[in-house]
Amino acid sequence: MGGSLNANHLLFLGQGALWTIGLSMIALIGGGVVGFLIALARVSPSKAVRLLSGAYVQLVQGTPLLVIMFLGYFGLSALGFAITPLWAAGASLTIYVGAYFGEIWRGCIQAVPRPQWEAAEGLALSRTQRMLKVILPQAMRIATPPTVGFMVQIIKNTSLASVVGFVELARSGQIINNSLFEPFLIYAIIALIYFALCFPISLLSRRLERRMGVGRAKLMPA
Amino acid sequence: MGLHLDFSVVLERWPLFLDGAAMTLKLAFIAILTGGAIGTFCAIGRGSSNRFIAGLCAAYVETIRNTPLLVQIFLVYFGLASIGFKFSAFSVAAAALAINVGAYTAEIMRAGFEAIPPSQIEAAEGLALSRVQIYWHVILLPAIEKVYPSLTSQFVLLMLASSVTSQISAEELTAVANYVQSDTYRAFETYILVALAYIALSLVLRAAFWALGQVLFPRRRRLGTPL
Amino acid sequence: MSQERPQEHLIVERPIVVLDKVHKSFGALKVLDGVSFTVERGEVLVLIGRSGSGKSTALRCIDRFEKIDSGEIRVCEHRVDAVDIDLRALRQDVGIVFQSYNLFPHLTIEQNITLAPVSVKRMRKAEARELAKAMLARVGLSEKLDAYPEQLSGGQQQRAAIARSLAMQPKVMLFDEVTSALDPELTGEVLKVIEQLAADGMTMVMVTHEMGFARGIADQVVFMHAGRVHEAGSASILSAPATPELAQFVGTGL
């Protein structure tokens, strides 16, 4: 036992929490861009593009995020990049989140009723115009609740960045615990902070879902 | 700076990987069975007219779904040990995974129960079946059938998430990988192989659930359509 | 054409179903406002009336799918309005068939029929199977033992639902608009089964819109209006209504 929990420790945890939020934003933006491209590729008229993007989704969704983290960390350095934990974690989460967003958003694009596609075609709009002006605005509305819901998964998943040495909330808890050895207290505090970050977003997602009138249970990677 | 991959030293250790994969499947199997039961009871409990039970189930589901599995595992493993309850890494891993997947199963099963028309329950009541008999014969199987694809995906995700238990040295696939890469200095190759192994395990699990579905839902086997 | 039934019970028996001044409201809406009627053993009572007149609610109260606010309901030896009623005992004596059949879609017809006898009456499986065969023969569906409900037409499903209820050997059967969800060409086969049951001496209470059928089968007709028994009597009241409401109902309902 090395001393007791003090203000410095809490400050350190606060810093960790900020990094958790920062890394979540990186994953949200990076994964959002990748996911958007994947979603478009999944409904592309080209069969090769559809297959390729489908394979990407299958491969990523068949691999644990933890293994993707290690692959990102050791892979990028094997490729000769000078690798920092932030880079490795950011890249891995982007790859991972991109696959899930891609799948979620593909579903939303395809959930836009068929007559809308046909009507847009009937107006002689180009494919890009159809997508941008008719389909995507409607798909975005459908996509809002599950996207917000998945943000909870992103925040929780950033905890795995601790395995490549990125000091976010979970890792900062481990570090403090190594000096204090009060695991019950410290991990309970960590869990509480995660809960405080995630629960409001869960509530928001549920409210959006109810407003849209879709009451389906959704899949969430643990 | 060319990338040079050498899988041979890693592949040499294939029996270790096999043991790890077996352990991963064992963890997943226990967690799915236990967590499936926890989740089902919890879904029933959330609909209970007893507000204490309903509240307890809701609190469990929300707590688990809004905190990371890694932290849950640390809390159970190191936390319990620090107050005098020492369990093996394997039992803690299995328990934590079961508790975790139980919360997700509860949400899915709740949707399944809600999809059963009240008229079905009324018909069963009219036949003098007891509450337990109604759940068992009339509600449970059709509810599971309605959400079977979601359950399958959730259970595959659970199998993948079991990799997190390597952080408390449960000797499953990812823990084996961590050991092999430090032994061979072939980290990238090791994790590529392990990623492929997980993809294979996902496919195996999906196939197993498909086969189980064929046994559980004879009506669908004969008529093809979901309820 | 009213059916003649032999007077088979010489001793005076207690009625099977008694409703006495039954009141029931859904919130501010009064659905039953002092409803009383009595069904003797072997009798067929037909409840008619416009939708919202309370006839289905009255029927559902008999099996306690609705709780009443005041009054008394007795079914065989059960006090249905009692707080501590044994619902499962009541429902072993009362069979109910619904408008939407409500067969269990994941079970075969045989499993639908044997479920309650095996689970509730602890009947042996083989015995229950024989019972299912007998009940299906009674409704003319012997060849559908192993079919799933969705493989049957609406009329066949409704007959199977009747067989399922009969398998519990109830003392009284309730029919809640059992032909309303059926195409006109399928109602006949279901009505024929019910007619046969009546001829076999089954005590029945039914809500129906089939006036011709009611005229032929009913020992008693109860016309409900605004939550009350507005007019009641033998089937002849359908031909010679005493109240303008029944006259209008029969006139338009035919």
XYZ file of C-alpha atoms in Angstrom:
703
model
C 0.000 0.000 0.000
C 1.600 3.267 -1.040
C -0.336 6.181 0.369
C -3.954 6.967 -0.321
C -5.978 8.471 -3.090
C -5.385 12.234 -3.282
C -6.117 15.197 -5.500
C -3.127 14.472 -7.726
C -4.429 11.034 -8.469
C -7.841 12.412 -9.334
C -6.229 14.999 -11.581
C -4.358 12.205 -13.325
C -7.615 10.295 -13.788
C -9.228 13.442 -15.149
C -6.437 13.722 -17.678
C -6.996 10.098 -18.632
C -10.690 10.790 -19.091
C -9.868 13.697 -21.396
C -7.685 11.409 -23.486
C -10.511 8.885 -23.612
C -12.752 11.619 -25.007
C -10.009 12.758 -27.406
C -9.364 9.256 -28.693
C -13.118 8.708 -29.043
C -13.337 11.821 -31.209
C -10.469 10.596 -33.378
C -12.171 7.208 -33.747
C -15.514 8.859 -34.456
C -14.126 11.112 -37.173
C -11.701 8.602 -38.684
C -14.175 5.750 -38.456
C -16.894 8.038 -39.760
C -14.943 8.857 -42.917
C -13.972 5.215 -43.510
C -17.472 4.030 -42.656
C -19.057 6.513 -45.062
C -16.850 5.319 -47.908
C -17.506 1.682 -47.000
C -21.264 2.259 -46.886
C -21.203 3.849 -50.341
C -18.948 1.074 -51.641
C -21.349 -1.552 -50.277
C -24.165 -0.198 -52.451
C -21.933 0.548 -55.422
C -23.055 -0.572 -58.889
C -19.656 -2.254 -59.332
C -19.645 -5.812 -58.093
C -15.889 -5.781 -57.424
C -16.230 -2.722 -55.188
C -19.125 -4.317 -53.326
C -17.214 -7.543 -52.778
C -14.037 -5.788 -51.677
C -15.817 -3.563 -49.173
C -17.866 -6.534 -47.990
C -14.670 -8.504 -47.388
C -13.235 -5.603 -45.384
C -16.289 -5.562 -43.149
C -16.276 -9.335 -42.682
C -12.556 -9.440 -41.845
C -12.729 -6.614 -39.312
C -15.950 -7.819 -37.727
C -14.440 -11.289 -37.376
C -11.387 -10.001 -35.473
C -11.295 -8.776 -31.869
C -10.465 -5.089 -31.459
C -7.689 -6.097 -29.099
C -5.972 -8.071 -31.875
C -6.523 -5.179 -34.297
C -4.805 -2.914 -31.757
C -1.787 -5.219 -31.655
C -1.800 -5.505 -35.439
C -1.895 -1.721 -35.715
C 0.882 -1.273 -33.215
C 3.261 -3.964 -34.449
C 2.170 -3.752 -38.070
C 2.796 -0.046 -38.473
C 6.226 -0.397 -36.929
C 6.987 -3.438 -39.089
C 6.099 -1.221 -42.051
C 8.765 1.164 -40.816
C 6.645 3.905 -39.291
C 7.887 5.509 -36.117
C 4.906 4.515 -34.078
C 3.393 6.273 -31.102
C 0.625 4.706 -29.006
C -1.740 7.499 -30.077
C -1.137 6.702 -33.726
C -1.522 2.977 -33.274
C -4.694 3.332 -31.231
C -6.175 5.973 -33.537
C -5.475 3.948 -36.667
C -6.787 0.691 -35.168
C -9.979 2.290 -33.902
C -10.497 3.994 -37.269
C -10.265 0.648 -39.040
C -12.541 -1.028 -36.504
C -15.180 1.693 -36.194
C -15.149 2.182 -39.976
C -16.296 -1.393 -40.532
C -19.178 -1.113 -38.046
C -20.296 2.313 -39.243
C -20.065 1.043 -42.813
C -22.420 -1.814 -41.993
C -24.827 0.327 -39.954
C -25.014 3.027 -42.603
C -25.345 0.580 -45.488
C -28.453 -0.710 -43.725
C -29.759 2.845 -43.398
C -29.145 3.649 -47.050
C -30.959 0.476 -48.068
C -33.765 1.270 -45.640
C -34.717 4.300 -47.748
C -37.901 3.067 -49.433
C -37.508 1.698 -52.946
C -39.979 4.162 -54.537
C -37.686 7.009 -53.480
C -34.834 5.520 -55.536
C -37.145 5.011 -58.463
C -38.622 8.488 -58.226
C -35.132 9.978 -58.196
C -34.222 7.927 -61.228
C -37.411 9.043 -62.946
C -36.340 12.663 -62.530
C -33.264 11.924 -64.625
C -30.899 12.848 -61.816
C -27.375 11.513 -62.123
C -26.306 8.765 -59.711
C -24.334 11.224 -57.598
C -27.234 13.663 -57.524
C -29.633 10.906 -56.541
C -27.388 9.906 -53.674
C -26.643 13.412 -52.433
C -30.027 15.009 -52.919
C -32.531 12.222 -52.353
C -31.138 9.133 -50.652
C -28.491 10.363 -48.200
C -30.621 13.056 -46.518
C -33.265 10.415 -45.759
C -30.683 7.783 -44.790
C -29.069 10.235 -42.383
C -32.293 10.597 -40.461
C -32.672 6.840 -40.164
C -28.995 6.564 -39.198
C -29.025 9.045 -36.330
C -30.186 6.790 -33.447
C -27.917 3.805 -34.202
C -24.966 6.117 -34.852
C -25.418 7.857 -31.523
C -25.839 4.429 -29.911
C -22.581 3.232 -31.407
C -20.743 6.209 -29.909
C -21.180 4.461 -26.559
C -19.337 1.473 -28.006
C -16.555 3.724 -29.266
C -15.999 5.293 -25.863
C -15.921 1.894 -24.157
C -13.663 0.433 -26.834
C -11.036 3.142 -26.398
C -10.241 1.387 -23.100
C -8.464 -1.273 -25.169
C -5.947 1.330 -26.331
C -4.348 0.796 -22.933
C -2.801 -2.439 -24.241
C -0.553 -0.531 -26.649
C 0.480 1.833 -23.868
C -1.864 4.704 -24.607
C -2.651 6.410 -21.310
C -6.383 6.940 -21.406
C -8.808 6.465 -18.556
C -8.425 2.698 -18.026
C -4.631 2.865 -18.302
C -4.357 5.803 -15.920
C -6.410 3.769 -13.462
C -3.992 0.881 -13.804
C -1.046 3.177 -13.222
C -2.528 4.674 -10.073
C -3.483 1.240 -8.845
C 0.098 0.061 -9.291
C 1.207 2.600 -6.724
C -1.789 2.561 -4.375
C -3.055 -0.984 -4.735
C -6.672 -0.127 -4.048
C -8.131 -1.944 -7.076
C -11.710 -2.083 -5.852
C -11.921 1.639 -5.196
C -9.966 2.736 -8.235
C -11.672 0.521 -10.789
C -15.041 1.430 -9.318
C -14.191 5.112 -9.853
C -13.034 4.335 -13.393
C -16.245 2.432 -14.103
C -18.245 5.344 -12.703
C -16.485 7.832 -14.981
C -17.131 5.629 -18.022
C -20.748 5.327 -16.949
C -21.027 9.094 -16.626
C -19.651 9.473 -20.147
C -21.742 6.724 -21.738
C -25.091 6.716 -19.987
C -26.295 10.132 -21.214
C -25.448 9.099 -24.772
C -27.318 5.801 -24.295
C -30.348 7.738 -23.077
C -30.141 10.138 -26.002
C -29.893 7.278 -28.462
C -32.924 5.594 -26.925
C -34.934 8.798 -27.020
C -34.051 9.349 -30.677
C -34.957 5.756 -31.393
C -38.341 6.103 -29.729
C -39.030 9.306 -31.620
C -38.271 7.519 -34.872
C -40.522 4.685 -33.793
C -37.962 1.925 -34.175
C -37.929 -0.259 -31.101
C -35.488 -2.880 -32.281
C -32.725 -4.136 -30.025
C -29.424 -3.403 -31.612
C -26.174 -5.262 -31.677
C -23.397 -3.848 -29.664
C -19.897 -5.249 -29.584
C -19.027 -5.699 -25.930
C 12.490 -0.429 -44.913
C 10.952 -3.317 -46.822
C 8.448 -5.443 -44.983
C 9.778 -8.909 -44.363
C 7.381 -11.459 -42.964
C 8.448 -14.831 -41.603
C 5.688 -17.035 -40.298
C 7.725 -20.213 -39.770
C 8.823 -19.700 -36.147
C 5.299 -18.699 -35.253
C 3.681 -21.590 -37.072
C 6.015 -24.001 -35.287
C 4.097 -23.246 -32.117
C 0.760 -24.340 -33.546
C -0.150 -26.635 -30.610
C -0.138 -23.585 -28.338
C -2.523 -21.773 -30.654
C -4.772 -24.801 -30.768
C -4.928 -24.887 -26.977
C -5.649 -21.166 -26.957
C -8.449 -21.512 -29.498
C -9.965 -24.370 -27.487
C -9.826 -22.214 -24.370
C -11.477 -19.315 -26.225
C -14.304 -21.579 -27.336
C -14.660 -22.989 -23.828
C -14.883 -19.479 -22.336
C -17.387 -18.442 -24.984
C -19.475 -21.586 -24.469
C -19.735 -21.129 -20.697
C -20.413 -17.406 -21.007
C -23.079 -17.851 -23.682
C -24.880 -20.569 -21.732
C -24.779 -18.751 -18.400
C -25.178 -15.267 -19.846
C -28.034 -16.458 -22.046
C -29.879 -17.701 -18.961
C -29.080 -14.536 -16.977
C -30.246 -12.367 -19.849
C -33.483 -14.291 -20.333
C -34.404 -14.108 -16.648
C -33.425 -10.454 -16.617
C -35.641 -9.731 -19.621
C -38.526 -11.418 -17.797
C -37.619 -9.515 -14.620
C -37.688 -6.156 -16.379
C -41.303 -6.763 -17.282
C -42.160 -7.735 -13.705
C -44.839 -5.845 -11.830
C -42.540 -5.967 -8.791
C -40.787 -2.608 -9.093
C -37.798 -3.691 -7.046
C -37.046 -6.631 -9.357
C -37.690 -4.564 -12.493
C -35.429 -1.789 -11.200
C -32.678 -4.207 -10.237
C -32.685 -5.787 -13.693
C -32.648 -2.375 -15.391
C -29.752 -1.217 -13.198
C -27.752 -4.339 -14.045
C -28.324 -3.926 -17.779
C -27.461 -0.211 -17.798
C -24.373 -0.602 -15.617
C -22.905 -3.323 -17.810
C -23.805 -1.719 -21.120
C -22.301 1.631 -20.179
C -18.916 0.487 -18.853
C -16.059 -1.231 -20.718
C -15.596 -4.980 -20.411
C -11.915 -4.416 -19.586
C -12.802 -2.373 -16.514
C -15.457 -4.896 -15.485
C -12.867 -7.656 -15.636
C -10.295 -5.650 -13.658
C -12.878 -4.749 -11.062
C -13.905 -8.358 -10.570
C -10.430 -9.902 -10.740
C -8.246 -7.436 -8.843
C -11.067 -5.924 -6.831
C -12.357 -9.205 -5.438
C -8.816 -10.417 -4.751
C -8.036 -7.245 -2.787
C -10.925 -7.852 -0.418
C -9.977 -11.467 0.085
C -11.861 -13.369 -2.622
C -9.265 -15.037 -4.807
C -10.477 -16.881 -7.874
C -8.601 -18.326 -10.828
C -8.223 -16.141 -13.890
C -10.354 -18.602 -15.822
C -13.323 -18.491 -13.453
C -13.210 -14.707 -13.269
C -12.950 -14.486 -17.053
C -15.896 -16.824 -17.564
C -17.999 -15.077 -14.915
C -17.224 -11.575 -16.197
C -18.021 -12.560 -19.780
C -21.279 -14.203 -18.692
C -22.328 -11.135 -16.722
C -21.388 -8.940 -19.664
C -23.197 -10.870 -22.380
C -26.153 -11.353 -20.014
C -26.898 -7.631 -20.140
C -26.864 -7.555 -23.942
C -28.915 -10.742 -24.144
C -31.471 -9.186 -21.791
C -32.076 -6.304 -24.205
C -32.381 -8.625 -27.192
C -34.689 -11.056 -25.392
C -36.850 -8.186 -24.202
C -37.428 -7.241 -27.819
C -38.238 -10.894 -28.533
C -40.768 -11.098 -25.700
C -42.376 -7.846 -26.802
C -42.832 -9.298 -30.274
C -45.101 -12.086 -28.955
C -48.738 -11.038 -29.480
C -50.716 -10.798 -26.202
C -53.394 -12.949 -27.830
C -50.995 -15.909 -27.689
C -50.689 -15.522 -23.941
C -54.446 -15.136 -23.585
C -55.033 -18.332 -25.537
C -52.590 -20.171 -23.269
C -54.285 -18.768 -20.156
C -57.602 -19.914 -21.555
C -56.158 -23.445 -21.652
C -55.365 -23.252 -17.916
C -51.575 -23.266 -18.394
C -49.581 -21.839 -15.487
C -47.343 -18.778 -15.877
C -44.207 -20.890 -15.988
C -45.771 -23.250 -18.509
C -46.821 -20.299 -20.664
C -43.295 -18.867 -20.675
C -41.779 -22.235 -21.368
C -44.141 -23.588 -24.044
C -45.697 -20.554 -25.671
C -43.410 -17.543 -25.293
C -39.769 -18.590 -24.995
C -39.086 -20.454 -28.214
C -40.984 -18.104 -30.557
C -39.295 -15.136 -28.832
C -35.866 -16.680 -29.339
C -36.721 -17.469 -32.936
C -37.709 -13.867 -33.606
C -34.367 -12.499 -32.360
C -32.166 -15.465 -33.291
C -30.033 -13.541 -35.832
C -29.362 -10.798 -33.246
C -28.516 -13.389 -30.597
C -26.136 -15.158 -32.968
C -24.292 -11.934 -33.796
C -24.150 -10.940 -30.154
C -22.686 -14.296 -29.164
C -20.062 -14.098 -31.924
C -19.133 -10.640 -30.619
C -18.839 -12.148 -27.146
C -16.444 -14.797 -28.410
C -14.309 -12.061 -29.967
C -14.546 -9.935 -26.821
C -13.206 -12.858 -24.763
C -9.776 -11.775 -26.091
C -9.908 -9.029 -23.455
C -9.537 -11.681 -20.747
C -5.923 -12.096 -21.897
C -5.354 -8.972 -19.793
C -5.819 -11.043 -16.638
C -3.869 -13.926 -18.200
C -6.733 -16.296 -18.908
C -4.860 -18.596 -21.270
C -7.012 -18.116 -24.340
C -6.013 -17.349 -27.900
C -4.902 -13.745 -27.481
C -2.906 -14.571 -24.352
C -1.149 -17.320 -26.319
C -0.422 -14.788 -29.046
C 1.050 -12.363 -26.514
C 3.292 -15.120 -25.233
C 4.364 -16.372 -28.670
C 5.179 -12.900 -29.967
C 7.393 -12.153 -26.982
C 9.046 -15.545 -27.457
C 9.637 -15.268 -31.207
C 9.910 -11.486 -31.727
C 7.537 -12.004 -34.652
C 4.690 -9.862 -33.354
C 3.100 -8.807 -36.656
C 3.074 -12.362 -38.025
C 1.685 -13.716 -34.765
C -1.218 -11.308 -34.678
C -1.994 -11.813 -38.365
C -2.310 -15.537 -37.716
C -4.389 -14.983 -34.619
C -6.678 -12.592 -36.479
C -7.239 -15.279 -39.097
C -7.890 -17.806 -36.337
C -10.551 -15.541 -34.818
C -12.203 -15.078 -38.215
C -12.276 -18.865 -38.564
C -13.737 -19.220 -35.056
C -16.440 -16.657 -35.909
C -17.414 -18.709 -38.934
C -17.442 -21.915 -36.888
C -19.641 -20.288 -34.251
C -22.050 -18.922 -36.867
C -22.301 -22.363 -38.435
C -22.925 -23.931 -35.032
C -25.736 -21.473 -34.304
C -27.253 -22.101 -37.694
C -27.261 -25.841 -36.969
C -28.704 -25.271 -33.504
C -31.445 -23.172 -35.090
C -32.339 -26.093 -37.335
C -32.857 -28.252 -34.251
C -34.602 -25.619 -32.128
C -37.048 -24.453 -34.765
C -38.416 -27.527 -36.572
C -41.248 -25.467 -38.008
C -38.804 -23.198 -39.792
C -36.824 -26.185 -41.028
C -39.970 -27.474 -42.676
C -41.553 -24.257 -43.888
C -38.554 -21.977 -44.210
C -40.192 -18.778 -42.999
C -39.454 -17.117 -39.672
C -42.449 -16.773 -37.357
C -85.573 -23.872 -37.554
C -85.018 -24.404 -33.873
C -83.439 -27.634 -32.798
C -85.345 -29.992 -30.531
C -83.287 -31.293 -27.663
C -84.493 -34.158 -25.448
C -85.051 -33.348 -21.803
C -82.272 -35.573 -20.540
C -81.970 -34.333 -16.945
C -84.913 -35.045 -14.811
C -83.485 -33.762 -11.553
C -83.215 -29.983 -11.150
C -79.661 -28.915 -11.717
C -77.827 -25.730 -10.919
C -77.133 -23.597 -13.982
C -73.681 -23.788 -15.573
C -73.262 -20.031 -16.006
C -74.913 -17.240 -14.034
C -74.323 -13.528 -14.449
C -76.092 -11.391 -11.871
C -76.149 -7.574 -12.119
C -72.639 -7.421 -13.529
C -71.092 -3.953 -13.796
C -67.854 -3.162 -15.545
C -66.217 0.069 -16.686
C -63.072 0.819 -18.635
C -62.111 4.110 -17.035
C -65.055 6.462 -17.503
C -66.669 4.195 -20.080
C -69.413 1.936 -18.721
C -69.351 -1.262 -20.793
C -71.522 -3.515 -18.634
C -74.332 -1.857 -16.738
C -76.091 -4.517 -14.686
C -76.006 -7.502 -17.009
C -77.765 -10.689 -15.887
C -78.408 -13.987 -17.644
C -78.349 -17.696 -16.895
C -77.220 -20.651 -18.970
C -78.477 -24.125 -18.070
C -76.620 -27.318 -18.826
C -76.761 -28.193 -22.507
C -78.110 -24.787 -23.444
C -76.843 -22.514 -26.204
C -76.947 -18.808 -25.399
C -76.224 -16.372 -28.205
C -75.127 -12.810 -27.430
C -75.881 -10.283 -30.136
C -75.615 -6.531 -30.420
C -73.736 -3.747 -32.129
C -70.028 -3.406 -31.664
C -69.433 -1.592 -28.386
C -72.635 -2.940 -26.855
C -70.612 -4.958 -24.334
C -71.333 -8.457 -25.647
C -67.692 -9.511 -26.066
C -66.792 -8.041 -22.683
C -69.628 -9.993 -21.070
C -68.310 -13.179 -22.659
C -64.721 -12.493 -21.587
C -65.863 -11.845 -18.005
C -67.139 -15.423 -17.802
C -63.565 -16.727 -18.253
C -62.241 -13.827 -16.169
C -60.214 -12.280 -18.943
C -61.865 -9.146 -17.614
C -62.408 -8.391 -13.928
C -65.830 -7.064 -13.048
C -66.485 -4.045 -10.799
C -69.575 -5.375 -9.057
C -72.202 -8.083 -9.350
C -71.759 -11.826 -9.348
C -70.616 -14.407 -11.853
C -70.812 -18.142 -11.189
C -69.516 -20.839 -13.530
C -70.143 -24.411 -12.367
C -68.927 -24.276 -8.761
C -66.585 -21.326 -9.333
C -67.252 -17.857 -7.964
C -65.629 -15.983 -10.840
C -65.840 -12.569 -9.129
C -64.054 -13.824 -5.991
C -60.661 -12.246 -5.298
C -59.064 -15.584 -4.499
C -60.489 -17.507 -7.447
C -58.423 -20.436 -8.727
C -58.108 -19.236 -12.318
C -56.580 -22.442 -13.594
C -59.373 -24.547 -12.127
C -61.949 -22.219 -13.716
C -60.284 -22.416 -17.084
C -60.179 -26.184 -17.015
C -63.956 -26.071 -16.911
C -64.327 -23.294 -19.492
C -63.103 -23.546 -23.069
C -62.715 -20.358 -25.089
C -62.262 -19.866 -28.830
C -61.168 -16.494 -30.176
C -61.853 -14.526 -33.315
C -58.201 -14.751 -34.405
C -57.811 -18.514 -33.659
C -54.602 -17.896 -31.639
C -53.077 -21.264 -32.402
C -49.427 -21.469 -31.340
C -47.509 -21.000 -34.608
C -44.367 -22.890 -33.562
C -46.290 -26.052 -32.608
C -47.930 -28.597 -34.886
C -51.682 -29.034 -34.674
C -51.150 -32.149 -32.565
C -48.794 -30.285 -30.208
C -51.282 -27.412 -30.006
C -53.959 -29.837 -28.871
C -51.893 -32.010 -26.521
C -50.059 -29.129 -24.802
C -52.725 -28.382 -22.190
C -53.843 -31.971 -21.445
C -50.196 -33.011 -20.930
C -49.053 -29.919 -19.004
C -52.178 -29.199 -16.991
C -53.884 -32.560 -16.592
C -50.633 -34.561 -16.593
C -52.037 -36.860 -19.247
C -49.564 -39.339 -20.741
C -48.222 -38.351 -24.166
C -49.588 -41.410 -25.962
C -52.987 -40.925 -24.429
C -52.962 -37.227 -25.348
C -52.063 -38.130 -28.904
C -55.094 -40.403 -29.159
C -57.202 -37.630 -27.681
C -55.858 -35.177 -30.280
C -56.771 -37.609 -33.052
C -60.284 -38.007 -31.675
C -60.787 -34.254 -31.315
C -59.497 -33.595 -34.833
C -61.831 -36.237 -36.206
C -64.653 -34.426 -34.472
C -63.869 -31.197 -36.332
C -63.067 -33.016 -39.583
C -59.325 -32.386 -39.652
C -57.894 -35.857 -39.072
C -55.297 -35.491 -41.821
C -53.849 -32.266 -40.356
C -52.317 -33.805 -37.207
C -48.725 -33.013 -38.193
C -49.331 -29.742 -40.030
C -48.294 -26.350 -38.680
C -51.038 -23.733 -38.262
C -49.805 -21.571 -41.135
C -50.295 -24.512 -43.501
C -54.036 -24.436 -42.779
C -56.761 -22.173 -44.133
C -58.459 -19.802 -41.710
C -61.471 -22.081 -41.385
C -59.256 -25.087 -40.690
C -57.244 -23.133 -38.130
C -60.422 -22.139 -36.338
C -61.634 -25.744 -36.296
C -58.256 -26.815 -34.920
C -58.608 -24.151 -32.218
C -62.003 -25.597 -31.310
C -60.457 -29.073 -31.127
C -57.722 -27.675 -28.867
C -60.340 -26.327 -26.460
C -62.425 -29.495 -26.586
C -59.403 -31.602 -25.638
C -59.589 -30.120 -22.133
C -63.130 -31.524 -21.856
C -64.652 -28.237 -20.690
C -68.104 -28.045 -19.147
C -68.927 -24.909 -21.113
C -67.534 -23.453 -24.330
C -67.257 -19.741 -25.112
C -67.079 -18.565 -28.723
C -66.020 -14.968 -29.311
C -66.987 -13.994 -32.891
C -65.198 -17.039 -34.153
C -66.173 -16.534 -37.795
C -65.629 -12.779 -38.025
C -62.054 -13.086 -39.317
C -62.979 -15.667 -41.942
C -63.799 -15.278 -45.614
C -67.544 -15.899 -46.150
C -66.952 -19.215 -47.943
C -65.030 -20.550 -44.899
C -67.542 -19.640 -42.194
C -69.837 -22.552 -43.064
C -67.373 -25.291 -42.108
C -66.776 -23.692 -38.692
C -70.485 -23.147 -38.013
C -71.188 -26.761 -38.892
C -68.711 -27.924 -36.232
C -70.405 -25.686 -33.651
C -73.828 -26.993 -34.663
C -72.618 -30.544 -34.143
C -71.306 -29.603 -30.693
C -74.706 -28.175 -29.826
C -76.386 -31.339 -31.022
C -74.016 -33.334 -28.785
C -75.312 -31.350 -25.822
C -72.385 -29.002 -25.165
C -73.226 -25.938 -23.080
C -72.213 -22.867 -25.060
C -72.167 -19.081 -24.912
C -71.345 -17.355 -28.153
C -71.017 -13.891 -29.582
C -71.841 -13.885 -33.266
C -72.978 -11.687 -36.120
C -74.426 -14.628 -38.072
C -78.152 -14.023 -37.507
C -79.340 -16.992 -39.543
C -77.055 -19.266 -37.601
C -78.139 -17.756 -34.276
C -81.767 -18.337 -35.172
C -81.092 -21.992 -35.860
C -78.955 -22.857 -32.872
C -79.933 -20.592 -29.973
C -81.982 -21.730 -27.003
C -81.680 -18.209 -25.671
C -80.895 -14.974 -27.467
C -79.602 -12.009 -25.486
C -79.602 -8.695 -27.302
C -77.236 -6.224 -25.700
C -77.478 -2.494 -26.108
C -75.467 0.196 -24.291
C -74.089 -2.279 -21.769
C -77.468 -3.691 -20.782
C -79.539 -6.715 -21.701
C -82.013 -4.857 -23.867
C -84.112 -7.793 -24.925
C -83.832 -11.503 -24.262
C -85.802 -14.618 -25.005
C -85.935 -17.601 -27.315
C -84.709 -17.409 -30.902
C -88.151 -16.222 -31.884
C -87.363 -12.675 -30.680
C -85.204 -12.373 -33.783
C -88.275 -12.784 -35.965
C -90.549 -10.711 -33.778
C -88.505 -8.074 -31.932
C -90.271 -6.289 -29.088
C -87.976 -3.244 -29.023
C -87.239 -0.841 -31.873
C -83.472 -1.248 -31.214
C -83.552 -5.003 -31.824
C -85.855 -4.534 -34.785
C -83.410 -2.098 -36.302
C -80.465 -4.338 -35.454
C -82.071 -7.404 -37.008
C -83.214 -5.366 -39.982
C -79.743 -4.079 -40.802
C -77.795 -7.004 -39.428
C -79.274 -9.589 -41.739
